[in-house]
PDB file of C-alpha atoms in Angstrom:
ATOM      1  CA  MET A   1      64.488  48.080  24.304  1.00  0.00           C
ATOM      2  CA  THR A   2      61.428  48.921  22.231  1.00  0.00           C
ATOM      3  CA  GLY A   3      60.541  52.555  21.586  1.00  0.00           C
ATOM      4  CA  ILE A   4      62.076  55.880  20.591  1.00  0.00           C
ATOM      5  CA  ILE A   5      64.752  57.376  22.835  1.00  0.00           C
ATOM      6  CA  SER A   6      65.066  61.163  22.801  1.00  0.00           C
ATOM      7  CA  HIS A   7      68.425  62.746  22.041  1.00  0.00           C
ATOM      8  CA  ALA A   8      68.916  63.629  25.687  1.00  0.00           C
ATOM      9  CA  ASP A   9      68.173  60.030  26.685  1.00  0.00           C
ATOM     10  CA  GLU A  10      65.612  61.420  29.100  1.00  0.00           C
ATOM     11  CA  LYS A  11      62.426  60.388  27.345  1.00  0.00           C
ATOM     12  CA  ARG A  12      61.186  57.123  25.888  1.00  0.00           C
ATOM     13  CA  LEU A  13      58.183  56.757  23.571  1.00  0.00           C
ATOM     14  CA  VAL A  14      56.302  53.465  23.786  1.00  0.00           C
ATOM     15  CA  LEU A  15      53.340  52.349  21.665  1.00  0.00           C
ATOM     16  CA  VAL A  16      51.046  49.553  22.816  1.00  0.00           C
ATOM     17  CA  SER A  17      47.854  48.267  21.236  1.00  0.00           C
ATOM     18  CA  GLY A  18      44.763  46.330  22.150  1.00  0.00           C
ATOM     19  CA  ARG A  19      43.295  43.545  20.058  1.00  0.00           C
ATOM     20  CA  ALA A  20      40.506  45.514  18.339  1.00  0.00           C
ATOM     21  CA  HIS A  21      42.472  46.840  15.326  1.00  0.00           C
ATOM     22  CA  PRO A  22      46.051  45.486  15.309  1.00  0.00           C
ATOM     23  CA  GLU A  23      46.567  46.352  11.633  1.00  0.00           C
ATOM     24  CA  LEU A  24      46.200  50.070  12.347  1.00  0.00           C
ATOM     25  CA  ALA A  25      48.568  49.859  15.308  1.00  0.00           C
ATOM     26  CA  ARG A  26      51.206  48.154  13.177  1.00  0.00           C
ATOM     27  CA  GLU A  27      50.891  50.879  10.519  1.00  0.00           C
ATOM     28  CA  VAL A  28      51.275  53.599  13.165  1.00  0.00           C
ATOM     29  CA  ALA A  29      54.353  51.873  14.567  1.00  0.00           C
ATOM     30  CA  ALA A  30      55.837  51.587  11.073  1.00  0.00           C
ATOM     31  CA  SER A  31      55.199  55.305  10.456  1.00  0.00           C
ATOM     32  CA  LEU A  32      56.986  56.103  13.719  1.00  0.00           C
ATOM     33  CA  GLY A  33      59.839  53.755  12.840  1.00  0.00           C
ATOM     34  CA  ILE A  34      59.455  51.678  16.002  1.00  0.00           C
ATOM     35  CA  GLU A  35      58.192  48.314  17.156  1.00  0.00           C
ATOM     36  CA  MET A  36      55.284  48.019  19.545  1.00  0.00           C
ATOM     37  CA  VAL A  37      55.811  46.641  23.014  1.00  0.00           C
ATOM     38  CA  HIS A  38      54.361  43.145  22.944  1.00  0.00           C
ATOM     39  CA  THR A  39      51.151  42.837  24.930  1.00  0.00           C
ATOM     40  CA  THR A  40      49.706  39.592  26.223  1.00  0.00           C
ATOM     41  CA  ALA A  41      45.916  39.810  26.261  1.00  0.00           C
ATOM     42  CA  TYR A  42      43.320  37.084  26.491  1.00  0.00           C
ATOM     43  CA  ASP A  43      39.832  36.351  27.825  1.00  0.00           C
ATOM     44  CA  PHE A  44      39.017  34.066  30.733  1.00  0.00           C
ATOM     45  CA  ALA A  45      36.187  31.592  30.363  1.00  0.00           C
ATOM     46  CA  ASN A  46      33.700  34.026  31.891  1.00  0.00           C
ATOM     47  CA  GLY A  47      34.739  36.865  29.573  1.00  0.00           C
ATOM     48  CA  GLU A  48      37.057  38.730  31.957  1.00  0.00           C
ATOM     49  CA  ILE A  49      40.106  40.242  30.234  1.00  0.00           C
ATOM     50  CA  TYR A  50      43.750  39.784  31.221  1.00  0.00           C
ATOM     51  CA  VAL A  51      46.543  42.114  30.057  1.00  0.00           C
ATOM     52  CA  ARG A  52      50.303  42.145  30.676  1.00  0.00           C
ATOM     53  CA  TYR A  53      53.184  43.956  28.930  1.00  0.00           C
ATOM     54  CA  ALA A  54      56.249  41.954  27.950  1.00  0.00           C
ATOM     55  CA  GLU A  55      58.803  44.577  28.999  1.00  0.00           C
ATOM     56  CA  SER A  56      59.199  47.447  31.400  1.00  0.00           C
ATOM     57  CA  VAL A  57      57.419  50.722  30.693  1.00  0.00           C
ATOM     58  CA  ARG A  58      58.675  52.463  33.836  1.00  0.00           C
ATOM     59  CA  GLY A  59      59.309  56.152  33.158  1.00  0.00           C
ATOM     60  CA  ALA A  60      58.106  55.915  29.547  1.00  0.00           C
ATOM     61  CA  ASP A  61      55.673  58.134  27.656  1.00  0.00           C
ATOM     62  CA  VAL A  62      53.184  55.479  26.604  1.00  0.00           C
ATOM     63  CA  PHE A  63      50.565  55.763  23.854  1.00  0.00           C
ATOM     64  CA  VAL A  64      47.921  53.054  24.177  1.00  0.00           C
ATOM     65  CA  LEU A  65      45.896  52.610  20.973  1.00  0.00           C
ATOM     66  CA  GLN A  66      42.545  50.880  20.732  1.00  0.00           C
ATOM     67  CA  SER A  67      39.732  51.299  18.195  1.00  0.00           C
ATOM     68  CA  HIS A  68      36.278  51.081  19.746  1.00  0.00           C
ATOM     69  CA  THR A  69      34.704  48.748  17.221  1.00  0.00           C
ATOM     70  CA  ALA A  70      32.120  46.012  17.713  1.00  0.00           C
ATOM     71  CA  PRO A  71      31.786  44.391  20.216  1.00  0.00           C
ATOM     72  CA  ILE A  72      32.408  47.894  21.522  1.00  0.00           C
ATOM     73  CA  ASN A  73      31.970  47.272  25.239  1.00  0.00           C
ATOM     74  CA  GLN A  74      34.584  44.504  25.224  1.00  0.00           C
ATOM     75  CA  TRP A  75      37.209  46.678  23.546  1.00  0.00           C
ATOM     76  CA  ILE A  76      36.496  49.690  25.762  1.00  0.00           C
ATOM     77  CA  MET A  77      36.941  47.489  28.838  1.00  0.00           C
ATOM     78  CA  GLU A  78      40.204  46.109  27.443  1.00  0.00           C
ATOM     79  CA  HIS A  79      41.366  49.677  26.781  1.00  0.00           C
ATOM     80  CA  LEU A  80      40.645  50.668  30.387  1.00  0.00           C
ATOM     81  CA  ILE A  81      42.453  47.609  31.742  1.00  0.00           C
ATOM     82  CA  MET A  82      45.487  48.395  29.574  1.00  0.00           C
ATOM     83  CA  VAL A  83      45.614  51.922  31.005  1.00  0.00           C
ATOM     84  CA  ASP A  84      45.347  50.580  34.542  1.00  0.00           C
ATOM     85  CA  ALA A  85      48.188  48.147  33.888  1.00  0.00           C
ATOM     86  CA  LEU A  86      50.373  50.991  32.585  1.00  0.00           C
ATOM     87  CA  LYS A  87      49.639  53.136  35.637  1.00  0.00           C
ATOM     88  CA  ARG A  88      50.586  50.279  37.957  1.00  0.00           C
ATOM     89  CA  ALA A  89      53.732  49.648  35.888  1.00  0.00           C
ATOM     90  CA  SER A  90      54.894  53.229  36.615  1.00  0.00           C
ATOM     91  CA  ALA A  91      54.571  54.692  33.120  1.00  0.00           C
ATOM     92  CA  LYS A  92      55.543  58.367  33.220  1.00  0.00           C
ATOM     93  CA  THR A  93      52.630  59.541  31.056  1.00  0.00           C
ATOM     94  CA  ILE A  94      49.731  57.644  29.512  1.00  0.00           C
ATOM     95  CA  THR A  95      48.050  58.936  26.343  1.00  0.00           C
ATOM     96  CA  VAL A  96      44.895  57.097  25.330  1.00  0.00           C
ATOM     97  CA  VAL A  97      44.642  56.986  21.530  1.00  0.00           C
ATOM     98  CA  LEU A  98      41.059  56.217  20.512  1.00  0.00           C
ATOM     99  CA  PRO A  99      40.725  56.873  16.764  1.00  0.00           C
ATOM    100  CA  PHE A 100      36.973  56.382  17.209  1.00  0.00           C
ATOM    101  CA  TYR A 101      35.567  57.592  20.539  1.00  0.00           C
ATOM    102  CA  GLY A 102      33.001  55.084  21.746  1.00  0.00           C
ATOM    103  CA  TYR A 103      29.643  56.440  22.937  1.00  0.00           C
ATOM    104  CA  ALA A 104      30.404  59.845  21.362  1.00  0.00           C
ATOM    105  CA  ARG A 105      26.843  60.135  20.018  1.00  0.00           C
ATOM    106  CA  GLN A 106      25.483  60.106  23.572  1.00  0.00           C
ATOM    107  CA  ASP A 107      26.969  63.541  24.265  1.00  0.00           C
ATOM    108  CA  LYS A 108      23.839  65.242  25.643  1.00  0.00           C
ATOM    109  CA  LYS A 109      20.383  64.519  27.023  1.00  0.00           C
ATOM    110  CA  HIS A 110      17.511  64.497  24.538  1.00  0.00           C
ATOM    111  CA  LYS A 111      14.995  63.497  27.202  1.00  0.00           C
ATOM    112  CA  GLY A 112      14.843  63.288  30.984  1.00  0.00           C
ATOM    113  CA  ARG A 113      16.488  60.348  32.810  1.00  0.00           C
ATOM    114  CA  GLU A 114      19.020  59.713  30.031  1.00  0.00           C
ATOM    115  CA  PRO A 115      22.777  59.332  30.568  1.00  0.00           C
ATOM    116  CA  ILE A 116      25.523  61.423  29.030  1.00  0.00           C
ATOM    117  CA  SER A 117      27.636  58.408  28.204  1.00  0.00           C
ATOM    118  CA  ALA A 118      30.347  60.329  26.353  1.00  0.00           C
ATOM    119  CA  ARG A 119      31.159  62.107  29.631  1.00  0.00           C
ATOM    120  CA  LEU A 120      31.177  58.787  31.486  1.00  0.00           C
ATOM    121  CA  MET A 121      33.751  57.476  29.002  1.00  0.00           C
ATOM    122  CA  ALA A 122      36.072  60.393  29.752  1.00  0.00           C
ATOM    123  CA  ASP A 123      35.653  59.878  33.490  1.00  0.00           C
ATOM    124  CA  LEU A 124      36.449  56.170  33.196  1.00  0.00           C
ATOM    125  CA  PHE A 125      39.703  56.796  31.343  1.00  0.00           C
ATOM    126  CA  LYS A 126      40.722  59.488  33.836  1.00  0.00           C
ATOM    127  CA  THR A 127      40.028  57.150  36.741  1.00  0.00           C
ATOM    128  CA  ALA A 128      41.965  54.348  35.050  1.00  0.00           C
ATOM    129  CA  GLY A 129      45.037  56.598  34.875  1.00  0.00           C
ATOM    130  CA  ALA A 130      45.002  58.402  31.529  1.00  0.00           C
ATOM    131  CA  ASP A 131      46.839  61.728  31.378  1.00  0.00           C
ATOM    132  CA  ARG A 132      45.746  62.659  27.866  1.00  0.00           C
ATOM    133  CA  LEU A 133      43.254  61.660  25.182  1.00  0.00           C
ATOM    134  CA  MET A 134      43.805  61.659  21.419  1.00  0.00           C
ATOM    135  CA  SER A 135      40.921  61.052  19.024  1.00  0.00           C
ATOM    136  CA  VAL A 136      39.906  61.692  15.420  1.00  0.00           C
ATOM    137  CA  ASP A 137      36.836  63.716  14.374  1.00  0.00           C
ATOM    138  CA  LEU A 138      34.798  63.657  17.562  1.00  0.00           C
ATOM    139  CA  HIS A 139      31.046  63.622  17.009  1.00  0.00           C
ATOM    140  CA  THR A 140      30.874  67.034  18.678  1.00  0.00           C
ATOM    141  CA  SER A 141      33.733  69.273  19.791  1.00  0.00           C
ATOM    142  CA  GLN A 142      32.219  69.712  23.257  1.00  0.00           C
ATOM    143  CA  ILE A 143      33.430  66.197  24.146  1.00  0.00           C
ATOM    144  CA  GLN A 144      36.892  67.705  24.571  1.00  0.00           C
ATOM    145  CA  GLY A 145      35.584  69.402  27.712  1.00  0.00           C
ATOM    146  CA  TYR A 146      34.476  66.132  29.304  1.00  0.00           C
ATOM    147  CA  PHE A 147      38.043  64.986  30.064  1.00  0.00           C
ATOM    148  CA  ASP A 148      39.986  66.657  32.868  1.00  0.00           C
ATOM    149  CA  GLY A 149      43.238  66.972  30.957  1.00  0.00           C
ATOM    150  CA  PRO A 150      44.611  67.629  27.472  1.00  0.00           C
ATOM    151  CA  VAL A 151      42.586  66.329  24.524  1.00  0.00           C
ATOM    152  CA  ASP A 152      44.084  66.232  21.025  1.00  0.00           C
ATOM    153  CA  HIS A 153      41.218  66.440  18.530  1.00  0.00           C
ATOM    154  CA  LEU A 154      42.640  65.327  15.179  1.00  0.00           C
ATOM    155  CA  TRP A 155      40.976  65.949  11.830  1.00  0.00           C
ATOM    156  CA  ALA A 156      40.812  63.418   9.010  1.00  0.00           C
ATOM    157  CA  GLN A 157      39.525  66.159   6.737  1.00  0.00           C
ATOM    158  CA  PRO A 158      42.881  66.894   5.000  1.00  0.00           C
ATOM    159  CA  ILE A 159      43.293  63.207   4.101  1.00  0.00           C
ATOM    160  CA  LEU A 160      39.744  62.923   2.767  1.00  0.00           C
ATOM    161  CA  ILE A 161      39.872  66.233   0.891  1.00  0.00           C
ATOM    162  CA  ASP A 162      43.168  65.415  -0.830  1.00  0.00           C
ATOM    163  CA  TYR A 163      41.642  62.187  -2.119  1.00  0.00           C
ATOM    164  CA  VAL A 164      38.281  63.653  -3.141  1.00  0.00           C
ATOM    165  CA  ARG A 165      39.962  66.556  -4.966  1.00  0.00           C
ATOM    166  CA  SER A 166      41.583  64.003  -7.249  1.00  0.00           C
ATOM    167  CA  ARG A 167      38.213  62.411  -8.052  1.00  0.00           C
ATOM    168  CA  VAL A 168      36.111  65.410  -9.141  1.00  0.00           C
ATOM    169  CA  ASP A 169      36.181  68.638 -11.149  1.00  0.00           C
ATOM    170  CA  ILE A 170      36.329  71.115  -8.261  1.00  0.00           C
ATOM    171  CA  SER A 171      34.867  73.871 -10.469  1.00  0.00           C
ATOM    172  CA  ASN A 172      31.553  71.979 -10.486  1.00  0.00           C
ATOM    173  CA  VAL A 173      31.273  70.783  -6.884  1.00  0.00           C
ATOM    174  CA  THR A 174      28.604  71.314  -4.243  1.00  0.00           C
ATOM    175  CA  VAL A 175      29.371  70.152  -0.718  1.00  0.00           C
ATOM    176  CA  VAL A 176      26.302  68.663   0.971  1.00  0.00           C
ATOM    177  CA  SER A 177      25.711  68.248   4.687  1.00  0.00           C
ATOM    178  CA  PRO A 178      23.437  65.297   5.604  1.00  0.00           C
ATOM    179  CA  ASP A 179      21.674  67.558   8.130  1.00  0.00           C
ATOM    180  CA  ALA A 180      21.702  71.135   9.391  1.00  0.00           C
ATOM    181  CA  GLY A 181      23.989  70.207  12.296  1.00  0.00           C
ATOM    182  CA  ARG A 182      26.969  69.458  10.040  1.00  0.00           C
ATOM    183  CA  ILE A 183      26.859  72.725   8.078  1.00  0.00           C
ATOM    184  CA  ARG A 184      30.030  74.070   9.694  1.00  0.00           C
ATOM    185  CA  VAL A 185      31.973  70.981   8.589  1.00  0.00           C
ATOM    186  CA  ALA A 186      30.527  71.326   5.082  1.00  0.00           C
ATOM    187  CA  GLU A 187      31.652  74.970   5.011  1.00  0.00           C
ATOM    188  CA  GLN A 188      35.208  73.892   5.813  1.00  0.00           C
ATOM    189  CA  TRP A 189      35.094  71.328   3.024  1.00  0.00           C
ATOM    190  CA  ALA A 190      33.761  73.881   0.540  1.00  0.00           C
ATOM    191  CA  ALA A 191      36.509  76.359   1.433  1.00  0.00           C
ATOM    192  CA  LYS A 192      39.190  73.715   0.844  1.00  0.00           C
ATOM    193  CA  LEU A 193      37.609  72.701  -2.467  1.00  0.00           C
ATOM    194  CA  GLY A 194      37.618  76.177  -3.969  1.00  0.00           C
ATOM    195  CA  GLY A 195      34.691  77.903  -2.279  1.00  0.00           C
ATOM    196  CA  GLY A 196      31.841  76.231  -4.146  1.00  0.00           C
ATOM    197  CA  PRO A 197      28.193  76.261  -3.069  1.00  0.00           C
ATOM    198  CA  LEU A 198      26.747  74.465  -0.050  1.00  0.00           C
ATOM    199  CA  ALA A 199      23.583  72.461   0.442  1.00  0.00           C
ATOM    200  CA  PHE A 200      22.067  70.414   3.214  1.00  0.00           C
ATOM    201  CA  VAL A 201      19.507  67.655   3.493  1.00  0.00           C
ATOM    202  CA  HIS A 202      16.506  68.418   5.651  1.00  0.00           C
ATOM    203  CA  LYS A 203      15.727  65.341   7.710  1.00  0.00           C
ATOM    204  CA  THR A 204      13.589  64.322  10.643  1.00  0.00           C
ATOM    205  CA  ARG A 205      14.657  61.938  13.405  1.00  0.00           C
ATOM    206  CA  ASP A 206      12.714  60.198  16.167  1.00  0.00           C
ATOM    207  CA  THR A 207      15.057  60.182  19.188  1.00  0.00           C
ATOM    208  CA  SER A 208      13.173  57.196  20.627  1.00  0.00           C
ATOM    209  CA  ARG A 209      14.166  55.039  17.628  1.00  0.00           C
ATOM    210  CA  PRO A 210      17.949  54.697  17.198  1.00  0.00           C
ATOM    211  CA  ASN A 211      19.621  54.654  13.787  1.00  0.00           C
ATOM    212  CA  GLN A 212      16.497  55.897  12.016  1.00  0.00           C
ATOM    213  CA  ALA A 213      16.122  59.197  10.202  1.00  0.00           C
ATOM    214  CA  VAL A 214      14.091  60.306   7.189  1.00  0.00           C
ATOM    215  CA  ALA A 215      15.685  62.478   4.484  1.00  0.00           C
ATOM    216  CA  ASN A 216      13.019  64.816   3.127  1.00  0.00           C
ATOM    217  CA  ARG A 217      14.506  67.318   0.647  1.00  0.00           C
ATOM    218  CA  VAL A 218      17.638  69.197  -0.342  1.00  0.00           C
ATOM    219  CA  VAL A 219      18.112  72.848   0.536  1.00  0.00           C
ATOM    220  CA  GLY A 220      20.609  74.375  -1.902  1.00  0.00           C
ATOM    221  CA  ASP A 221      21.798  74.124  -5.512  1.00  0.00           C
ATOM    222  CA  VAL A 222      22.811  70.588  -6.512  1.00  0.00           C
ATOM    223  CA  GLU A 223      21.416  70.311 -10.050  1.00  0.00           C
ATOM    224  CA  GLY A 224      24.105  69.169 -12.487  1.00  0.00           C
ATOM    225  CA  LYS A 225      26.734  69.235  -9.733  1.00  0.00           C
ATOM    226  CA  SER A 226      29.225  66.682  -8.457  1.00  0.00           C
ATOM    227  CA  CYS A 227      28.046  66.519  -4.865  1.00  0.00           C
ATOM    228  CA  ILE A 228      30.293  65.621  -1.931  1.00  0.00           C
ATOM    229  CA  LEU A 229      28.163  64.360   0.949  1.00  0.00           C
ATOM    230  CA  VAL A 230      30.209  64.714   4.158  1.00  0.00           C
ATOM    231  CA  ASP A 231      29.690  63.295   7.642  1.00  0.00           C
ATOM    232  CA  ASP A 232      31.731  62.162  10.652  1.00  0.00           C
ATOM    233  CA  LEU A 233      30.549  58.547  10.673  1.00  0.00           C
ATOM    234  CA  ILE A 234      28.394  56.015   8.863  1.00  0.00           C
ATOM    235  CA  ASP A 235      26.710  53.439  11.075  1.00  0.00           C
ATOM    236  CA  THR A 236      23.796  51.535   9.551  1.00  0.00           C
ATOM    237  CA  GLY A 237      23.905  53.745   6.451  1.00  0.00           C
ATOM    238  CA  GLY A 238      20.236  54.685   6.485  1.00  0.00           C
ATOM    239  CA  THR A 239      20.774  58.430   6.823  1.00  0.00           C
ATOM    240  CA  ILE A 240      23.497  58.578   4.176  1.00  0.00           C
ATOM    241  CA  ALA A 241      21.667  56.317   1.710  1.00  0.00           C
ATOM    242  CA  GLY A 242      18.527  58.447   2.083  1.00  0.00           C
ATOM    243  CA  ALA A 243      20.543  61.633   1.600  1.00  0.00           C
ATOM    244  CA  VAL A 244      22.170  60.235  -1.551  1.00  0.00           C
ATOM    245  CA  ARG A 245      18.721  59.408  -2.896  1.00  0.00           C
ATOM    246  CA  VAL A 246      17.230  62.865  -2.387  1.00  0.00           C
ATOM    247  CA  VAL A 247      20.346  64.598  -3.740  1.00  0.00           C
ATOM    248  CA  LEU A 248      20.238  62.527  -6.922  1.00  0.00           C
ATOM    249  CA  GLU A 249      16.480  63.114  -7.215  1.00  0.00           C
ATOM    250  CA  ALA A 250      17.201  66.853  -6.991  1.00  0.00           C
ATOM    251  CA  GLY A 251      19.274  66.596 -10.172  1.00  0.00           C
ATOM    252  CA  ALA A 252      22.847  66.020  -8.977  1.00  0.00           C
ATOM    253  CA  LYS A 253      25.246  64.704 -11.579  1.00  0.00           C
ATOM    254  CA  GLU A 254      26.840  62.293  -9.086  1.00  0.00           C
ATOM    255  CA  VAL A 255      27.372  61.851  -5.351  1.00  0.00           C
ATOM    256  CA  ILE A 256      30.557  60.937  -3.510  1.00  0.00           C
ATOM    257  CA  VAL A 257      30.178  60.178   0.196  1.00  0.00           C
ATOM    258  CA  ALA A 258      33.096  61.071   2.484  1.00  0.00           C
ATOM    259  CA  ALA A 259      33.126  60.165   6.183  1.00  0.00           C
ATOM    260  CA  THR A 260      35.834  59.603   8.762  1.00  0.00           C
ATOM    261  CA  HIS A 261      34.509  56.579  10.642  1.00  0.00           C
ATOM    262  CA  GLY A 262      33.162  53.532   8.830  1.00  0.00           C
ATOM    263  CA  VAL A 263      31.176  51.835  11.589  1.00  0.00           C
ATOM    264  CA  LEU A 264      29.127  50.050   8.905  1.00  0.00           C
ATOM    265  CA  SER A 265      26.766  48.064  11.100  1.00  0.00           C
ATOM    266  CA  ASP A 266      24.431  45.782   9.178  1.00  0.00           C
ATOM    267  CA  PRO A 267      22.831  46.467   6.717  1.00  0.00           C
ATOM    268  CA  ALA A 268      25.106  49.416   5.852  1.00  0.00           C
ATOM    269  CA  ALA A 269      27.097  47.660   3.123  1.00  0.00           C
ATOM    270  CA  GLN A 270      23.949  46.707   1.206  1.00  0.00           C
ATOM    271  CA  ARG A 271      22.320  50.116   1.669  1.00  0.00           C
ATOM    272  CA  LEU A 272      25.388  52.019   0.515  1.00  0.00           C
ATOM    273  CA  SER A 273      26.149  49.745  -2.422  1.00  0.00           C
ATOM    274  CA  GLU A 274      22.569  50.203  -3.657  1.00  0.00           C
ATOM    275  CA  SER A 275      22.285  53.914  -2.795  1.00  0.00           C
ATOM    276  CA  GLY A 276      23.465  55.252  -6.138  1.00  0.00           C
ATOM    277  CA  ALA A 277      26.604  56.855  -4.717  1.00  0.00           C
ATOM    278  CA  ARG A 278      29.524  56.826  -7.127  1.00  0.00           C
ATOM    279  CA  GLU A 279      31.973  56.226  -4.259  1.00  0.00           C
ATOM    280  CA  VAL A 280      31.962  55.960  -0.466  1.00  0.00           C
ATOM    281  CA  VAL A 281      35.242  57.109   1.105  1.00  0.00           C
ATOM    282  CA  VAL A 282      36.142  56.424   4.750  1.00  0.00           C
ATOM    283  CA  THR A 283      39.327  56.089   6.798  1.00  0.00           C
ATOM    284  CA  ASP A 284      40.480  53.040   8.728  1.00  0.00           C
ATOM    285  CA  THR A 285      39.916  54.465  12.216  1.00  0.00           C
ATOM    286  CA  LEU A 286      37.829  51.299  12.602  1.00  0.00           C
ATOM    287  CA  PRO A 287      38.569  47.886  11.095  1.00  0.00           C
ATOM    288  CA  ILE A 288      36.371  47.055   8.121  1.00  0.00           C
ATOM    289  CA  ALA A 289      35.875  43.333   7.664  1.00  0.00           C
ATOM    290  CA  ALA A 290      35.650  41.730   4.244  1.00  0.00           C
ATOM    291  CA  ASP A 291      31.901  41.148   4.585  1.00  0.00           C
ATOM    292  CA  LYS A 292      31.376  44.899   5.133  1.00  0.00           C
ATOM    293  CA  ARG A 293      33.206  45.927   1.978  1.00  0.00           C
ATOM    294  CA  PHE A 294      31.514  46.654  -1.341  1.00  0.00           C
ATOM    295  CA  PRO A 295      32.704  47.785  -4.790  1.00  0.00           C
ATOM    296  CA  GLN A 296      32.145  51.522  -4.250  1.00  0.00           C
ATOM    297  CA  LEU A 297      34.025  51.590  -0.928  1.00  0.00           C
ATOM    298  CA  THR A 298      37.453  53.254  -0.623  1.00  0.00           C
ATOM    299  CA  VAL A 299      39.371  53.065   2.662  1.00  0.00           C
ATOM    300  CA  LEU A 300      42.156  55.581   3.366  1.00  0.00           C
ATOM    301  CA  SER A 301      44.854  55.106   5.987  1.00  0.00           C
ATOM    302  CA  ILE A 302      44.704  57.259   9.123  1.00  0.00           C
ATOM    303  CA  ALA A 303      48.009  55.851  10.450  1.00  0.00           C
ATOM    304  CA  PRO A 304      50.311  58.631   9.148  1.00  0.00           C
ATOM    305  CA  LEU A 305      48.154  61.274  10.847  1.00  0.00           C
ATOM    306  CA  LEU A 306      48.132  59.404  14.163  1.00  0.00           C
ATOM    307  CA  ALA A 307      51.882  58.862  13.980  1.00  0.00           C
ATOM    308  CA  ARG A 308      52.575  62.555  13.317  1.00  0.00           C
ATOM    309  CA  ALA A 309      50.344  63.601  16.209  1.00  0.00           C
ATOM    310  CA  ILE A 310      51.960  61.089  18.566  1.00  0.00           C
ATOM    311  CA  ARG A 311      55.411  62.348  17.620  1.00  0.00           C
ATOM    312  CA  GLU A 312      54.368  65.976  18.157  1.00  0.00           C
ATOM    313  CA  VAL A 313      53.047  65.178  21.628  1.00  0.00           C
ATOM    314  CA  PHE A 314      56.188  63.218  22.526  1.00  0.00           C
ATOM    315  CA  ASP A 315      58.459  66.015  21.281  1.00  0.00           C
ATOM    316  CA  ASP A 316      56.387  68.704  23.067  1.00  0.00           C
ATOM    317  CA  GLY A 317      55.491  70.122  19.661  1.00  0.00           C
ATOM    318  CA  SER A 318      52.203  71.484  18.326  1.00  0.00           C
ATOM    319  CA  VAL A 319      49.409  69.177  17.222  1.00  0.00           C
ATOM    320  CA  THR A 320      47.413  72.206  16.077  1.00  0.00           C
ATOM    321  CA  ASN A 321      50.092  73.083  13.525  1.00  0.00           C
ATOM    322  CA  LEU A 322      49.359  69.797  11.761  1.00  0.00           C
ATOM    323  CA  PHE A 323      46.076  71.421  10.685  1.00  0.00           C
ATOM    324  CA  ASP A 324      47.286  74.918   9.793  1.00  0.00           C
ATOM    325  CA  GLY A 325      46.447  76.166  13.270  1.00  0.00           C
ATOM    326  CA  ASN A 326      42.757  75.316  12.948  1.00  0.00           C
ATOM    327  CA  ALA A 327      42.418  72.155  15.068  1.00  0.00           C
TER     328      ALA A 327
END
């Protein structure tokens, strides 16, 4: 039978995956040393989704992994249906693993009569039967409070920092936030890279026009520095490309962009490849198709982190200890 059996033969870990990012699921399974339970999933002619598991999951601790990539609404619906199927198949516990939390940017109201869609997402998974959520680098930490149950908020920062440290002279680094709201994250990066200076890009955004922001100027010392521009996600690339431009215009020696989630909606690949950034580093929380890749892009694997967190949850260990007690 597929899965990990605990020493006491009382617990069984099962990993299942949707169709959005099967490569990541296979890497997580390999890191855990198991095989995934085979899942039959297909679409009816009208777009409705069918899901069935090939073997029993009764009494198992099941981790159901799905990346919320485009077309995002289809994969979220499939994720919900998979959870419902597990609940009706008498799984003991159901942990929803969403490396990228869909609708996370809609976490508050900017204007009247707007939804808080990130909260709706949490409610949907709870209603479907989820006992626990696990995600990587939420857009804002407050999203953890939207779900009525445990939420494991994983950080990709150690993976990104280890890579970036090997690419720059850390004695000449300035960490740059793309806006004032990400300063705390930039401070954490700077501390891990030797305590160098911080800077941020002052930008303006019209909340009535999605995916559009204007980078105005840099606040902080970047002249002659290797600048690490950090963010949680890159969607169309306009904000990051504009930030790279103003940082270079302010006299930076070079700019490396580091972000967890590579959404890379069109025309992100073109914008980033022409931005002047030396390198753009993301993880594979989302699949990145060949037509979205460009020479400066580096993609790091998030699978080992997910596998370690899944094992800690299964063994009743500490996910926080994976991040030196700071998660």
